[in-house]
Amino acid sequence: MTDVSPYGAAYPQGVDDDEINLDLPGIFRFLRRRKAIILSVTAIGTVVAAILGYNVKPSYTSEALLMIASGNQVVDLGSAVGGDVTGSAAVATEMSVLTSRGFLDQVAERLYAREIEDAPERMDLDSLRDESQTVVGSLWTTFEEMLPEDWVVATGVATEPVRMSDEEKRQVIRNHRAGEMASRLRVDQIRNSYVISVNYTSTNPIEAARVANGIVNLYIDDQVNRKKTATGRATEFLEQRLVELEKEVRDSEEAVQNYAEKSDLIEGAGIEVNSQQMTELTNMQVDARAARKEREARLRYIRDLQSRGESLESLSEVLQSPYIVSLWQDESNLRRQEAELRGVYGDKHPAIQNIVAEEKKVQERVQVEIKRIVANLENELTVIKEREASIKSDMDALIAKSGEAGKSAIELRRLDREAQASRSLYETFLQRYKETREQQAVVEANGRVIAPAIVPSSPSSRSPLFFVGAGFVISGMLGVLLGFVRERFDNGIRSGKEVEATLGIPCLGLVPYLSSRQRNGKKLHEYLVSKPLSTYTETLRSLYTALRLNNVDNPPKVIQVSSSVPAEGKTSLVVSLAAALALDGKKVLLLDCDLRHPSVRREIETAGRGCLVSYLTGDCELDEALKHDDAGQFDVIDVRRTPPNPSRLLGSKRMRDLLEHLREVYDFIVVDGPPVLGVSDSKVIMELVDSVLYVIRWEKTTLDTAGDAVKEMRSCGADIVGAVITQVDIERHAQYGYGGIDAYYSKYNKYYVN
């Protein structure tokens, strides 16, 4: 099996797509075949694009360049109080300002002031509403009468129409103009610079430049006005605050002077407190407090050990006591002596008991000494507490002696600090006030226009030729796509190459289609006899030659002609083939074996009562079933009635005997067999004939249908001599350009004089 490309070229299965070269001739033939749909879609699309292109008004774009300063130079209330605010605003923020609806409303108010002011006279919306009510008034009244009255009142549909005020009408025009500018405005940042490109597009070039300049100029004016306003507010605030700060400085300095005179103190002098003595007492108090806390901590630790029943021998005071250390040495010697004696005597020996008694006395003396050490710690704590209390008493006396002078000095220093703070704040505000007052005369905007918009001389929109070209390209691509889709869904067989490539059988010829006008009302076999040098006749001769040369040693005598389905030109071909053989001097019999739908009688008018069915059922003799066609000069056995079981009759012994008898009488027996698909009659006949000629209708029989039919014929062992394509439109077939013998009929059509 092979596959067929969408351009008509066949290639074997199993070949990778990468190995298939581009079939340029096939593409050309595809374009030629589908030129009608491609050219139609291309022409329609191009015309539509041209109409749109020439009807669209050209638009003009004007550009103004605005540079934003890198830092914020405005002196406002925040900078006046807390320092300058450096340039942290990004260019994107300024771009958002330029495209904001509030800013565009201001631009519309400036550029279209007269139009907005005349809006109440130009817009008569009330009259328009009245006119609309006259159009739908009757319908609305009818609908309102159908609704419940409570529902109409509750929903408010029966209320009077709201009338617009003059200001609302002006707002409508203002919103319309601002929305129009928003849709036509494009603001971009030029690379990574501080330059903003303001582009405005309009059908009027003057309008485009006017609006672009209006936007950047209003931005600059708005910046200057905002700075002036902010600077003015800052100056006013600083003036008021300076008056308040000056009064605070004066009051605080007077308070310092009055308090110093009242307390007999001058700049903190005259304090009678003995600082050195106070320092010494303070150091002594700190040392005593530290010693007390240390003793208290040691005693708490000792009491904790006693409460838990643990030994106090691990205390540092105990370990550092020489007396206890000597007692521990005596105890160690006694234990060593006890150990030596126990190795000689028993526990009841007097010497051992004496040593044990001595050890107990030593331990008692150790415990007594430990208690004494703990008591000494408690006594030391008592002494330290008394010392600390004595020091505190001396300090209280000293403080009481110099308290009044110290309090006065402290208060004086506090008043002096407040006066200094007020003076420093006053000086800061005074400096800011001078800077702000000087800057009022040189207020500048954050940006400047580096390139104002000019009236464009050429439109920025696409020219009509662009629409024509784009429409031509797009519609052409669409036409090719539609042609390709049509080609893919068109699965009909058109060439002998397709038959040979897909079905694996030779194509013996292409039978051209002859219209009734070409035939002058004659039957096809009559036309063949009357036009011996025509294309149609030559095709049948070529078919006869191919059948004869199929097996030179034993040429077929009984030839069955079958098709996949009905209405494929099988019967017309059978009759014409019989006429062509007879015209060549052969004795030919035409046998109609399509018992279900016999068609030979439609092509040949024969008289007589007998037919094939009558002969097979024994109702007539062979001579009665045989007829002769005078036009084609061949004999015919047709079918005049339909039997109840066609397959049984065709497979009968009488049918076999008939064919054996006819072989001896005739040179060729052409059998008009039934279609292969759908019925089994054709398979029964194939067992009796020598060869099978398969008929394919040009452009109608699909590859799938033909493949199924060939598969069915091969399954019953039929000898398929080849295929023939019928009803070929020569002119249309030439558009496919398959080459080979298929192209000769159209290329050399004038050679056939008839």
Short mmCIF file of N, CA and C in Angstrom, two decimals, residues 514 518-534 536-537 541 579-580 583 631-632 753-754:
data_model
loop_
_atom_site.label_atom_id
_atom_site.label_comp_id
_atom_site.label_asym_id
_atom_site.label_seq_id
_atom_site.Cartn_x
_atom_site.Cartn_y
_atom_site.Cartn_z
N LEU A 514 -18.41 11.98 -22.19
CA LEU A 514 -19.03 12.60 -23.35
C LEU A 514 -20.42 13.08 -22.98
N GLN A 518 -22.20 16.36 -27.12
CA GLN A 518 -21.09 15.79 -27.90
C GLN A 518 -21.51 14.52 -28.65
N ARG A 519 -22.41 13.77 -28.05
CA ARG A 519 -22.84 12.51 -28.68
C ARG A 519 -23.99 12.72 -29.66
N ASN A 520 -24.52 13.92 -29.72
CA ASN A 520 -25.67 14.20 -30.59
C ASN A 520 -26.86 13.29 -30.28
N GLY A 521 -27.02 13.01 -28.99
CA GLY A 521 -28.15 12.19 -28.56
C GLY A 521 -27.96 10.70 -28.74
N LYS A 522 -26.83 10.26 -29.22
CA LYS A 522 -26.59 8.84 -29.43
C LYS A 522 -26.12 8.18 -28.16
N LYS A 523 -26.28 6.84 -28.12
CA LYS A 523 -25.71 6.05 -27.05
C LYS A 523 -24.20 6.02 -27.24
N LEU A 524 -23.50 5.66 -26.16
CA LEU A 524 -22.05 5.68 -26.23
C LEU A 524 -21.52 4.67 -27.25
N HIS A 525 -22.10 3.45 -27.29
CA HIS A 525 -21.59 2.46 -28.25
C HIS A 525 -21.94 2.86 -29.69
N GLU A 526 -23.05 3.59 -29.86
CA GLU A 526 -23.39 4.09 -31.18
C GLU A 526 -22.41 5.20 -31.59
N TYR A 527 -22.06 6.08 -30.63
CA TYR A 527 -21.07 7.12 -30.90
C TYR A 527 -19.74 6.49 -31.27
N LEU A 528 -19.37 5.40 -30.57
CA LEU A 528 -18.10 4.72 -30.85
C LEU A 528 -18.06 4.21 -32.28
N VAL A 529 -19.17 3.64 -32.74
CA VAL A 529 -19.21 3.09 -34.11
C VAL A 529 -19.17 4.21 -35.13
N SER A 530 -19.85 5.34 -34.82
CA SER A 530 -19.93 6.43 -35.80
C SER A 530 -18.67 7.30 -35.79
N LYS A 531 -17.89 7.26 -34.71
CA LYS A 531 -16.68 8.08 -34.60
C LYS A 531 -15.48 7.16 -34.36
N PRO A 532 -15.03 6.46 -35.36
CA PRO A 532 -13.95 5.48 -35.15
C PRO A 532 -12.60 6.12 -34.83
N LEU A 533 -12.42 7.42 -35.12
CA LEU A 533 -11.14 8.08 -34.85
C LEU A 533 -11.22 9.05 -33.66
N SER A 534 -12.21 8.89 -32.83
CA SER A 534 -12.38 9.78 -31.68
C SER A 534 -11.53 9.30 -30.49
N TYR A 536 -12.66 8.73 -27.52
CA TYR A 536 -13.39 7.68 -26.82
C TYR A 536 -13.14 6.32 -27.47
N THR A 537 -13.19 6.27 -28.80
CA THR A 537 -12.99 5.00 -29.50
C THR A 537 -11.56 4.50 -29.30
N ARG A 541 -10.11 0.93 -27.78
CA ARG A 541 -9.17 0.08 -28.49
C ARG A 541 -7.95 -0.21 -27.61
N ALA A 579 -18.84 -3.31 -28.36
CA ALA A 579 -18.90 -2.70 -29.69
C ALA A 579 -17.52 -2.52 -30.27
N ALA A 580 -16.53 -2.15 -29.44
CA ALA A 580 -15.17 -1.98 -29.93
C ALA A 580 -14.58 -3.30 -30.39
N LEU A 583 -16.22 -4.17 -33.62
CA LEU A 583 -15.72 -3.31 -34.68
C LEU A 583 -14.37 -3.79 -35.20
N ALA A 631 -26.51 -2.00 -34.21
CA ALA A 631 -25.58 -0.87 -34.16
C ALA A 631 -24.17 -1.33 -33.80
N GLY A 632 -24.08 -2.19 -32.78
CA GLY A 632 -22.76 -2.62 -32.34
C GLY A 632 -22.29 -3.89 -32.98
N VAL A 753 -9.24 13.29 -34.71
CA VAL A 753 -10.01 14.16 -35.60
C VAL A 753 -11.50 14.06 -35.36
N ASN A 754 -11.99 12.90 -34.87
CA ASN A 754 -13.42 12.76 -34.63
C ASN A 754 -13.80 13.23 -33.24
#
